[in-house]
C-alpha cells in the first residue's frame, strides 16, 4: 500500500460527502427513485451453463490444492495463495461490484452437487436449517475467515492454506448435500452471502427465464433502493465485512502498534500479536456496529419513526459501495504486483522452470507502483474510489430513506447522523492510506 498525501485529500473527501448530502436535500426523491428503477435488456443467455462452469471451477480448485500441498513453499511462487488472496479475494470481489453475482456460476460446489442430484440425492436435502438462525452462521464464518487472513501466523503458507481450503470445501459440500444448495448458500456459506450482497451494486441484473437468463443493464446501486431490509444478523454481516478490511489497514499503523506496546520499527512478527490483533479485529467490528446503530437510531428519532430495526436493515445497504471502495483502495497495489506473480505461477505451478502458458516471467515489475507518475495515479485512484464510494452511499441512503419515510423532510432529517458518520469514515479511510505502516 502506497502512502497517500493527506491534507487536500481528506478535506476534499469530507467536503464531497457533505456537499452530496446538501445537494440531495434539495433534490426531489421521485426522480432519483425512477432512475434507480431504470432497466434495459442487455443480453439474453439461452442456456444455463452454471453446472459445467462450476464443475470446471471444482477441478481448478483441486489442482490449486494439489499445488499447495506438493508445490513450492514460496507463497510468491505457489499459485494457491496467489489465487486465493489476490485473484479471488481481491480481483473477484471487485468484479462482483461491477458484473454481478459471478460466484453463483463459478463456485466449486454447484456442479458436483447437481451431478449427485441427478444420481438421486434429494435436491432440498434431508434436513431443515432453522430459519431463526438467519445470517448468524455466515457472520461466524466471515469472522473466522477474516481472523485467518489477518491474525493467523501463516495464512500465505501454501500447505496450511491448502488444508484450510480443503476443510472449508468439504464442510460446505457436506452442508449442501444435507440441507440443499439454496438454503445452505443463502445463510451458511459466507462467500455466497458476501458476493450476493455485493453484487447488488453492479450495473447488471440477471433474471431467470424458461431457457436461460435475461441480463439487464441498470444504474450502479439502483437495485439497492428497492431491496428488502436485512435482519440484524445481516446488518452485522455487512458491517463485519467493512470493518475487517478497515482493520487490515489499521493493524499495521504506528498508532495501533504503539497502543499494544509494539515498536513499529522492530515489528516482531504476527506470532507476537495474535491475541492483540484478535481483540482489535473484534473491537473494530463492535465500534463500527455501535456507531452505525447510534446513527440509525438517532436518525429514526429525528424523523419521528418507530421502526429502528427496519430502518437499520434498509440503510445498511448503503454500506455496500463503501465496502467495495475500501476493498479497491486497500488492495490495489497488491493486485497490481501480486497479480503478476499469480500469472507467472500458472505457467510454473511446481517451480520447476516450466512455462506452460507463456506467462512465466523472470522478474515481476514492481515499478508499476513505484515512481512519481505511478504513485500519483494510484494515490488519486485510491482517494477517488473512497470518495466516490461514500458519495454513492449518501445517494443510496437518501433514496432508501425517501422510500422509508415518504416525506422528503423526514428523510433528510433521518440522514443527518448517517452523513456525519460517513464523513468521519471518509476521513478515517483516507488517513489509513496516508499514515506510515509497519509489518
Tab-separated table of C-alpha atoms in Angstrom:
chain	number	residue	atom	x	y	z
A	1	UNK	CA	0.000	0.000	0.000
A	2	UNK	CA	1.450	3.377	-1.016
A	3	UNK	CA	1.245	6.336	1.365
A	4	UNK	CA	-1.289	8.900	0.256
A	5	UNK	CA	-0.531	12.625	0.788
A	6	UNK	CA	-3.147	13.601	3.320
A	7	UNK	CA	-4.287	17.201	3.702
A	8	UNK	CA	-6.095	18.044	0.478
A	9	UNK	CA	-7.473	14.538	0.004
A	10	UNK	CA	-9.036	14.413	3.471
A	11	UNK	CA	-10.531	17.883	3.143
A	12	UNK	CA	-11.780	17.197	-0.384
A	13	UNK	CA	-13.283	13.857	0.595
A	14	UNK	CA	-15.143	15.267	3.582
A	15	UNK	CA	-16.446	18.186	1.519
A	16	UNK	CA	-17.573	15.870	-1.299
A	17	UNK	CA	-19.704	13.788	1.066
A	18	UNK	CA	-21.125	16.873	2.801
A	19	UNK	CA	-21.924	18.653	-0.464
A	20	UNK	CA	-23.591	15.494	-1.792
A	21	UNK	CA	-25.913	15.441	1.188
A	22	UNK	CA	-26.745	19.141	0.844
A	23	UNK	CA	-27.467	18.757	-2.867
A	24	UNK	CA	-29.724	15.763	-2.258
A	25	UNK	CA	-31.583	17.664	0.457
A	26	UNK	CA	-32.968	19.958	-2.259
A	27	UNK	CA	-33.459	17.212	-4.869
A	28	UNK	CA	-36.902	15.574	-5.063
A	29	UNK	CA	-36.659	11.886	-4.294
A	30	UNK	CA	-39.009	10.747	-7.058
A	31	UNK	CA	-36.585	11.318	-9.990
A	32	UNK	CA	-33.871	9.511	-8.032
A	33	UNK	CA	-36.105	6.502	-7.437
A	34	UNK	CA	-37.187	6.481	-11.101
A	35	UNK	CA	-33.554	6.441	-12.164
A	36	UNK	CA	-32.842	3.568	-9.774
A	37	UNK	CA	-35.726	1.593	-11.304
A	38	UNK	CA	-34.439	2.038	-14.878
A	39	UNK	CA	-33.694	-1.243	-16.690
A	40	UNK	CA	-32.877	-2.099	-20.285
A	41	UNK	CA	-32.282	-5.551	-21.747
A	42	UNK	CA	-28.584	-6.018	-22.412
A	43	UNK	CA	-28.255	-9.694	-23.335
A	44	UNK	CA	-30.183	-12.956	-23.413
A	45	UNK	CA	-28.355	-16.134	-22.410
A	46	UNK	CA	-30.369	-19.032	-23.895
A	47	UNK	CA	-28.866	-21.702	-21.644
A	48	UNK	CA	-27.886	-22.329	-18.033
A	49	UNK	CA	-24.181	-23.143	-18.021
A	50	UNK	CA	-23.672	-22.994	-14.279
A	51	UNK	CA	-23.220	-26.750	-13.873
A	52	UNK	CA	-20.370	-27.005	-16.360
A	53	UNK	CA	-18.653	-23.812	-15.206
A	54	UNK	CA	-18.906	-24.814	-11.552
A	55	UNK	CA	-17.550	-28.287	-12.257
A	56	UNK	CA	-14.586	-26.747	-14.112
A	57	UNK	CA	-14.072	-24.477	-11.093
A	58	UNK	CA	-14.005	-27.539	-8.830
A	59	UNK	CA	-11.314	-29.158	-10.992
A	60	UNK	CA	-9.299	-25.919	-11.000
A	61	UNK	CA	-9.544	-25.653	-7.208
A	62	UNK	CA	-8.463	-29.294	-6.869
A	63	UNK	CA	-5.366	-28.532	-8.942
A	64	UNK	CA	-4.623	-25.497	-6.776
A	65	UNK	CA	-4.920	-27.524	-3.557
A	66	UNK	CA	-2.603	-30.167	-5.032
A	67	UNK	CA	-0.091	-27.438	-5.908
A	68	UNK	CA	-0.426	-26.026	-2.397
A	69	UNK	CA	0.427	-29.386	-0.828
A	70	UNK	CA	3.173	-30.524	-3.183
A	71	UNK	CA	4.341	-27.374	-4.961
A	72	UNK	CA	6.792	-24.657	-3.962
A	73	UNK	CA	6.789	-23.470	-0.339
A	74	UNK	CA	7.319	-19.897	-1.553
A	75	UNK	CA	3.968	-18.006	-1.343
A	76	UNK	CA	5.024	-15.848	-4.302
A	77	UNK	CA	5.749	-18.886	-6.475
A	78	UNK	CA	2.932	-21.243	-5.477
A	79	UNK	CA	-0.352	-20.485	-7.309
A	80	UNK	CA	-2.672	-21.355	-4.376
A	81	UNK	CA	-2.022	-18.363	-2.062
A	82	UNK	CA	-1.719	-16.029	-5.044
A	83	UNK	CA	-5.075	-17.114	-6.450
A	84	UNK	CA	-6.855	-17.156	-3.075
A	85	UNK	CA	-5.584	-13.856	-1.661
A	86	UNK	CA	-5.052	-11.857	-4.870
A	87	UNK	CA	-7.127	-13.032	-7.826
A	88	UNK	CA	-10.003	-14.375	-5.739
A	89	UNK	CA	-10.351	-12.233	-2.612
A	90	UNK	CA	-9.311	-9.010	-4.357
A	91	UNK	CA	-9.998	-9.423	-8.074
A	92	UNK	CA	-13.201	-11.473	-7.943
A	93	UNK	CA	-14.647	-9.299	-5.174
A	94	UNK	CA	-14.165	-6.177	-7.268
A	95	UNK	CA	-15.622	-7.942	-10.311
A	96	UNK	CA	-18.808	-8.671	-8.347
A	97	UNK	CA	-19.322	-4.977	-7.716
A	98	UNK	CA	-19.299	-4.397	-11.477
A	99	UNK	CA	-20.657	-7.517	-13.182
A	100	UNK	CA	-22.961	-9.095	-10.608
A	101	UNK	CA	-23.072	-12.440	-8.838
A	102	UNK	CA	-20.334	-14.350	-10.676
A	103	UNK	CA	-19.868	-16.643	-7.666
A	104	UNK	CA	-23.258	-18.159	-8.412
A	105	UNK	CA	-21.618	-19.547	-11.559
A	106	UNK	CA	-18.012	-20.216	-10.578
A	107	UNK	CA	-18.412	-21.639	-7.061
A	108	UNK	CA	-16.814	-25.116	-6.798
A	109	UNK	CA	-19.846	-26.930	-5.324
A	110	UNK	CA	-22.856	-26.413	-7.590
A	111	UNK	CA	-21.694	-28.602	-10.490
A	112	UNK	CA	-20.793	-31.603	-8.349
A	113	UNK	CA	-23.978	-31.195	-6.311
A	114	UNK	CA	-26.120	-31.190	-9.496
A	115	UNK	CA	-24.419	-34.402	-10.556
A	116	UNK	CA	-25.318	-36.041	-7.237
A	117	UNK	CA	-28.900	-34.773	-7.519
A	118	UNK	CA	-29.213	-36.491	-10.870
A	119	UNK	CA	-27.968	-39.666	-9.206
A	120	UNK	CA	-30.695	-39.492	-6.555
A	121	UNK	CA	-29.582	-37.022	-3.861
A	122	UNK	CA	-32.627	-35.072	-2.516
A	123	UNK	CA	-32.489	-31.614	-4.135
A	124	UNK	CA	-33.741	-29.880	-0.986
A	125	UNK	CA	-31.648	-32.009	1.342
A	126	UNK	CA	-32.698	-34.371	4.091
A	127	UNK	CA	-32.699	-31.835	6.938
A	128	UNK	CA	-34.036	-28.323	7.524
A	129	UNK	CA	-31.940	-25.382	8.650
A	130	UNK	CA	-33.773	-23.404	11.382
A	131	UNK	CA	-34.981	-20.085	9.954
A	132	UNK	CA	-34.235	-18.329	13.253
A	133	UNK	CA	-30.506	-18.706	12.563
A	134	UNK	CA	-30.816	-16.075	9.808
A	135	UNK	CA	-27.284	-14.906	8.846
A	136	UNK	CA	-25.629	-15.792	12.167
A	137	UNK	CA	-23.688	-18.784	10.792
A	138	UNK	CA	-22.384	-16.678	7.898
A	139	UNK	CA	-21.255	-13.968	10.356
A	140	UNK	CA	-19.246	-16.548	12.324
A	141	UNK	CA	-17.712	-17.961	9.141
A	142	UNK	CA	-16.785	-14.495	7.884
A	143	UNK	CA	-15.133	-13.666	11.200
A	144	UNK	CA	-13.175	-16.938	11.056
A	145	UNK	CA	-12.067	-16.124	7.507
A	146	UNK	CA	-11.021	-12.584	8.481
A	147	UNK	CA	-9.141	-13.952	11.506
A	148	UNK	CA	-7.303	-16.475	9.352
A	149	UNK	CA	-6.352	-13.787	6.826
A	150	UNK	CA	-5.401	-11.019	9.257
A	151	UNK	CA	-4.392	-12.668	12.542
A	152	UNK	CA	-3.253	-16.247	11.894
A	153	UNK	CA	0.540	-16.522	11.821
A	154	UNK	CA	0.925	-18.000	8.323
A	155	UNK	CA	-2.120	-17.525	6.049
A	156	UNK	CA	0.155	-17.466	2.982
A	157	UNK	CA	1.827	-20.803	3.701
A	158	UNK	CA	0.747	-22.975	0.728
A	159	UNK	CA	0.384	-26.258	2.642
A	160	UNK	CA	-1.572	-24.749	5.565
A	161	UNK	CA	-3.761	-22.787	3.192
A	162	UNK	CA	-4.403	-25.921	1.115
A	163	UNK	CA	-5.587	-27.787	4.225
A	164	UNK	CA	-7.814	-24.860	5.244
A	165	UNK	CA	-9.321	-24.620	1.733
A	166	UNK	CA	-9.994	-28.379	1.618
A	167	UNK	CA	-11.631	-28.379	5.067
A	168	UNK	CA	-13.877	-25.468	4.113
A	169	UNK	CA	-14.776	-27.013	0.746
A	170	UNK	CA	-15.654	-30.342	2.363
A	171	UNK	CA	-17.627	-28.703	5.205
A	172	UNK	CA	-19.634	-26.616	2.739
A	173	UNK	CA	-20.281	-29.503	0.353
A	174	UNK	CA	-21.474	-31.704	3.214
A	175	UNK	CA	-23.851	-28.945	4.333
A	176	UNK	CA	-25.165	-28.512	0.782
A	177	UNK	CA	-25.848	-32.258	0.484
A	178	UNK	CA	-27.622	-32.376	3.853
A	179	UNK	CA	-29.627	-29.140	3.709
A	180	UNK	CA	-29.846	-28.279	-0.006
A	181	UNK	CA	-27.810	-25.891	-2.118
A	182	UNK	CA	-30.111	-22.868	-1.997
A	183	UNK	CA	-30.660	-22.903	1.757
A	184	UNK	CA	-27.022	-23.545	2.711
A	185	UNK	CA	-25.526	-20.945	0.374
A	186	UNK	CA	-28.162	-18.388	1.348
A	187	UNK	CA	-27.325	-18.343	5.066
A	188	UNK	CA	-24.317	-20.534	5.916
A	189	UNK	CA	-21.748	-20.251	3.116
A	190	UNK	CA	-20.300	-16.804	3.797
A	191	UNK	CA	-18.745	-16.312	0.359
A	192	UNK	CA	-22.107	-16.820	-1.343
A	193	UNK	CA	-23.714	-14.404	1.110
A	194	UNK	CA	-20.949	-11.812	0.721
A	195	UNK	CA	-20.825	-11.916	-3.068
A	196	UNK	CA	-24.602	-11.908	-3.410
A	197	UNK	CA	-24.907	-8.810	-1.211
A	198	UNK	CA	-22.033	-7.084	-3.004
A	199	UNK	CA	-23.449	-7.875	-6.448
A	200	UNK	CA	-26.472	-5.684	-5.682
A	201	UNK	CA	-24.208	-2.741	-6.501
A	202	UNK	CA	-23.427	-3.921	-10.040
A	203	UNK	CA	-24.673	-2.388	-13.276
A	204	UNK	CA	-26.118	-5.741	-14.403
A	205	UNK	CA	-29.159	-7.643	-13.196
A	206	UNK	CA	-29.936	-11.226	-14.245
A	207	UNK	CA	-33.415	-12.738	-14.233
A	208	UNK	CA	-34.096	-16.392	-14.868
A	209	UNK	CA	-36.283	-17.339	-17.842
A	210	UNK	CA	-37.632	-20.650	-19.121
A	211	UNK	CA	-34.454	-21.334	-21.086
A	212	UNK	CA	-31.567	-19.432	-19.585
A	213	UNK	CA	-31.260	-15.863	-18.323
A	214	UNK	CA	-32.017	-12.321	-19.381
A	215	UNK	CA	-29.381	-9.751	-18.479
A	216	UNK	CA	-30.479	-6.175	-17.793
A	217	UNK	CA	-28.388	-3.018	-17.619
A	218	UNK	CA	-29.105	-0.685	-14.679
A	219	UNK	CA	-27.514	2.231	-12.834
A	220	UNK	CA	-24.855	1.442	-10.181
A	221	UNK	CA	-26.584	0.671	-6.911
A	222	UNK	CA	-30.042	1.016	-8.434
A	223	UNK	CA	-31.073	-2.399	-7.134
A	224	UNK	CA	-30.334	-1.310	-3.567
A	225	UNK	CA	-33.075	1.327	-3.337
A	226	UNK	CA	-35.869	-1.260	-3.648
A	227	UNK	CA	-34.309	-4.003	-1.570
A	228	UNK	CA	-35.885	-5.666	1.453
A	229	UNK	CA	-34.472	-4.891	4.932
A	230	UNK	CA	-31.822	-7.228	6.290
A	231	UNK	CA	-32.304	-8.852	9.698
A	232	UNK	CA	-29.905	-7.781	12.498
A	233	UNK	CA	-27.542	-10.655	11.654
A	234	UNK	CA	-27.455	-9.487	8.022
A	235	UNK	CA	-26.620	-5.967	9.208
A	236	UNK	CA	-23.822	-7.435	11.325
A	237	UNK	CA	-22.511	-9.372	8.316
A	238	UNK	CA	-22.117	-6.269	6.136
A	239	UNK	CA	-20.578	-4.239	8.950
A	240	UNK	CA	-18.106	-7.044	9.678
A	241	UNK	CA	-17.097	-7.165	6.010
A	242	UNK	CA	-16.304	-3.430	6.072
A	243	UNK	CA	-14.653	-3.368	9.492
A	244	UNK	CA	-12.351	-6.307	8.706
A	245	UNK	CA	-10.891	-4.516	5.673
A	246	UNK	CA	-10.504	-1.365	7.750
A	247	UNK	CA	-8.708	-3.279	10.479
A	248	UNK	CA	-6.416	-4.842	7.866
A	249	UNK	CA	-5.083	-1.342	7.276
A	250	UNK	CA	-5.319	-0.119	10.855
A	251	UNK	CA	-3.431	-3.025	12.463
A	252	UNK	CA	-0.273	-2.022	10.572
A	253	UNK	CA	-0.337	1.632	11.609
A	254	UNK	CA	2.117	3.100	14.095
A	255	UNK	CA	-0.902	4.183	16.165
A	256	UNK	CA	-2.169	0.629	16.679
A	257	UNK	CA	1.275	-0.872	17.220
A	258	UNK	CA	2.095	1.823	19.754
A	259	UNK	CA	-1.218	1.197	21.513
A	260	UNK	CA	-0.426	-2.510	22.007
A	261	UNK	CA	3.159	-1.765	23.068
A	262	UNK	CA	4.996	-2.793	19.865
A	263	UNK	CA	7.856	-0.751	18.430
A	264	UNK	CA	6.782	-0.354	14.778
A	265	UNK	CA	10.428	-0.142	13.671
A	266	UNK	CA	11.133	-3.521	15.298
A	267	UNK	CA	7.983	-5.422	14.423
A	268	UNK	CA	8.386	-8.905	15.965
A	269	UNK	CA	6.064	-10.735	13.562
A	270	UNK	CA	2.481	-11.997	13.659
A	271	UNK	CA	3.039	-14.644	16.301
A	272	UNK	CA	3.727	-11.953	18.911
A	273	UNK	CA	0.446	-10.091	18.341
A	274	UNK	CA	-2.154	-12.836	17.783
A	275	UNK	CA	-4.136	-12.032	20.939
A	276	UNK	CA	-3.898	-8.267	20.447
A	277	UNK	CA	-4.985	-8.409	16.796
A	278	UNK	CA	-7.821	-10.806	17.611
A	279	UNK	CA	-9.080	-8.265	20.128
A	280	UNK	CA	-8.521	-5.431	17.638
A	281	UNK	CA	-10.479	-7.171	14.875
A	282	UNK	CA	-13.407	-7.736	17.209
A	283	UNK	CA	-13.164	-4.199	18.643
A	284	UNK	CA	-13.189	-2.608	15.173
A	285	UNK	CA	-16.338	-4.553	14.308
A	286	UNK	CA	-18.046	-3.610	17.579
A	287	UNK	CA	-17.018	0.035	17.221
A	288	UNK	CA	-18.397	0.329	13.683
A	289	UNK	CA	-21.529	-1.557	14.690
A	290	UNK	CA	-22.092	0.768	17.637
A	291	UNK	CA	-21.590	3.901	15.550
A	292	UNK	CA	-23.925	2.629	12.855
A	293	UNK	CA	-26.567	1.684	15.425
A	294	UNK	CA	-26.331	5.107	17.064
A	295	UNK	CA	-26.512	6.906	13.699
A	296	UNK	CA	-29.578	4.982	12.529
A	297	UNK	CA	-31.258	5.242	15.955
A	298	UNK	CA	-30.657	8.999	16.108
A	299	UNK	CA	-31.883	9.398	12.520
A	300	UNK	CA	-35.029	7.439	13.329
A	301	UNK	CA	-35.698	9.665	16.329
A	302	UNK	CA	-35.149	12.845	14.277
A	303	UNK	CA	-37.533	11.583	11.594
A	304	UNK	CA	-40.142	10.619	14.180
A	305	UNK	CA	-40.169	6.969	13.168
A	306	UNK	CA	-40.768	3.961	15.349
A	307	UNK	CA	-39.151	1.134	13.360
A	308	UNK	CA	-35.448	1.368	14.161
A	309	UNK	CA	-34.635	-2.248	13.260
A	310	UNK	CA	-36.340	-1.918	9.880
A	311	UNK	CA	-34.574	1.389	9.222
A	312	UNK	CA	-31.151	-0.041	10.082
A	313	UNK	CA	-31.888	-3.155	7.994
A	314	UNK	CA	-32.560	-0.948	4.979
A	315	UNK	CA	-29.930	1.735	5.489
A	316	UNK	CA	-27.123	-0.803	5.953
A	317	UNK	CA	-27.376	-1.448	2.201
A	318	UNK	CA	-25.759	1.969	1.716
A	319	UNK	CA	-22.619	0.459	3.292
A	320	UNK	CA	-22.098	-1.768	0.225
A	321	UNK	CA	-20.394	0.867	-2.006
A	322	UNK	CA	-18.186	1.909	0.925
A	323	UNK	CA	-17.093	-1.693	1.488
A	324	UNK	CA	-16.269	-2.117	-2.205
A	325	UNK	CA	-14.398	1.203	-2.307
A	326	UNK	CA	-12.262	0.240	0.693
A	327	UNK	CA	-11.565	-3.142	-0.857
A	328	UNK	CA	-10.328	-1.483	-4.049
A	329	UNK	CA	-8.232	1.177	-2.335
A	330	UNK	CA	-6.679	-1.104	0.256
A	331	UNK	CA	-5.698	-3.928	-2.091
A	332	UNK	CA	-4.942	-2.022	-5.311
A	333	UNK	CA	-1.153	-2.184	-5.095
A	334	UNK	CA	-1.239	-5.839	-4.022
A	335	UNK	CA	-3.436	-6.656	-7.026
A	336	UNK	CA	-1.071	-4.888	-9.430
A	337	UNK	CA	2.087	-6.571	-8.113
A	338	UNK	CA	0.926	-9.957	-6.806
A	339	UNK	CA	-1.308	-10.377	-9.845
A	340	UNK	CA	1.880	-10.640	-11.907
A	341	UNK	CA	3.208	-13.340	-9.585
A	342	UNK	CA	-0.102	-15.192	-9.957
A	343	UNK	CA	0.056	-15.202	-13.757
A	344	UNK	CA	3.656	-16.380	-13.629
A	345	UNK	CA	2.790	-19.188	-11.205
A	346	UNK	CA	0.178	-20.632	-13.588
A	347	UNK	CA	2.920	-21.475	-16.066
A	348	UNK	CA	5.190	-22.963	-13.400
A	349	UNK	CA	2.963	-24.234	-10.538
A	350	UNK	CA	5.646	-26.523	-9.080
A	351	UNK	CA	8.580	-24.102	-9.506
A	352	UNK	CA	10.465	-26.359	-11.926
A	353	UNK	CA	11.343	-23.779	-14.567
A	354	UNK	CA	8.308	-24.540	-16.779
A	355	UNK	CA	6.459	-22.052	-18.988
A	356	UNK	CA	3.244	-23.936	-19.745
A	357	UNK	CA	1.127	-20.965	-20.834
A	358	UNK	CA	3.787	-18.437	-21.775
A	359	UNK	CA	3.159	-16.264	-18.695
A	360	UNK	CA	6.339	-17.127	-16.759
A	361	UNK	CA	8.468	-14.037	-16.253
A	362	UNK	CA	11.950	-13.817	-14.697
A	363	UNK	CA	11.223	-10.687	-12.665
A	364	UNK	CA	7.965	-9.124	-11.551
A	365	UNK	CA	7.714	-5.459	-12.488
A	366	UNK	CA	7.214	-3.819	-9.101
A	367	UNK	CA	7.893	-0.497	-10.835
A	368	UNK	CA	4.237	-0.476	-11.860
A	369	UNK	CA	3.509	1.037	-8.422
A	370	UNK	CA	6.760	2.980	-7.992
A	371	UNK	CA	7.916	6.349	-9.265
A	372	UNK	CA	6.233	9.741	-9.128
A	373	UNK	CA	3.888	9.175	-12.077
A	374	UNK	CA	2.691	5.737	-10.956
A	375	UNK	CA	2.300	6.875	-7.354
A	376	UNK	CA	0.259	9.899	-8.452
A	377	UNK	CA	-2.116	7.712	-10.478
A	378	UNK	CA	-2.531	5.173	-7.656
A	379	UNK	CA	-2.983	7.821	-4.978
A	380	UNK	CA	-5.737	9.506	-6.950
A	381	UNK	CA	-7.394	6.207	-7.865
A	382	UNK	CA	-7.468	5.194	-4.188
A	383	UNK	CA	-8.746	8.572	-2.993
A	384	UNK	CA	-11.305	8.814	-5.788
A	385	UNK	CA	-12.615	5.317	-5.010
A	386	UNK	CA	-13.126	6.098	-1.320
A	387	UNK	CA	-14.748	9.463	-2.011
A	388	UNK	CA	-16.944	8.042	-4.792
A	389	UNK	CA	-17.952	5.121	-2.582
A	390	UNK	CA	-19.074	7.429	0.200
A	391	UNK	CA	-20.859	9.812	-2.179
A	392	UNK	CA	-22.742	6.879	-3.731
A	393	UNK	CA	-23.529	5.677	-0.209
A	394	UNK	CA	-25.052	9.079	0.616
A	395	UNK	CA	-27.151	8.946	-2.562
A	396	UNK	CA	-28.348	5.410	-1.825
A	397	UNK	CA	-29.105	6.259	1.795
A	398	UNK	CA	-31.140	9.254	0.624
A	399	UNK	CA	-33.119	7.090	-1.806
A	400	UNK	CA	-33.713	4.407	0.818
A	401	UNK	CA	-34.755	6.978	3.413
A	402	UNK	CA	-37.157	8.622	0.960
A	403	UNK	CA	-38.778	5.260	0.321
A	404	UNK	CA	-38.848	4.514	4.052
A	405	UNK	CA	-40.285	7.797	5.308
A	406	UNK	CA	-42.133	9.145	2.277
A	407	UNK	CA	-41.705	12.786	3.344
A	408	UNK	CA	-38.607	14.493	1.947
A	409	UNK	CA	-38.181	16.495	5.154
A	410	UNK	CA	-38.269	13.382	7.344
A	411	UNK	CA	-35.866	11.601	5.017
A	412	UNK	CA	-33.391	14.488	5.195
A	413	UNK	CA	-33.596	14.650	8.970
A	414	UNK	CA	-33.033	10.910	9.259
A	415	UNK	CA	-29.834	11.153	7.214
A	416	UNK	CA	-28.095	13.839	9.254
A	417	UNK	CA	-26.425	11.379	11.700
A	418	UNK	CA	-25.560	8.940	8.867
A	419	UNK	CA	-23.935	11.734	6.886
A	420	UNK	CA	-21.805	12.676	9.891
A	421	UNK	CA	-20.782	9.024	10.228
A	422	UNK	CA	-19.901	8.791	6.523
A	423	UNK	CA	-17.837	11.984	6.640
A	424	UNK	CA	-15.953	10.613	9.638
A	425	UNK	CA	-15.376	7.272	7.935
A	426	UNK	CA	-14.190	9.028	4.763
A	427	UNK	CA	-11.573	10.886	6.802
A	428	UNK	CA	-10.604	7.651	8.566
A	429	UNK	CA	-10.226	5.773	5.278
A	430	UNK	CA	-8.069	8.463	3.687
A	431	UNK	CA	-5.973	8.631	6.858
A	432	UNK	CA	-5.364	4.868	6.639
A	433	UNK	CA	-3.971	5.374	3.133
A	434	UNK	CA	-1.702	8.191	4.269
A	435	UNK	CA	-0.294	7.088	7.622
A	436	UNK	CA	3.008	5.135	7.908
A	437	UNK	CA	2.642	1.390	8.426
A	438	UNK	CA	4.825	-1.481	9.555
A	439	UNK	CA	4.806	-5.260	9.495
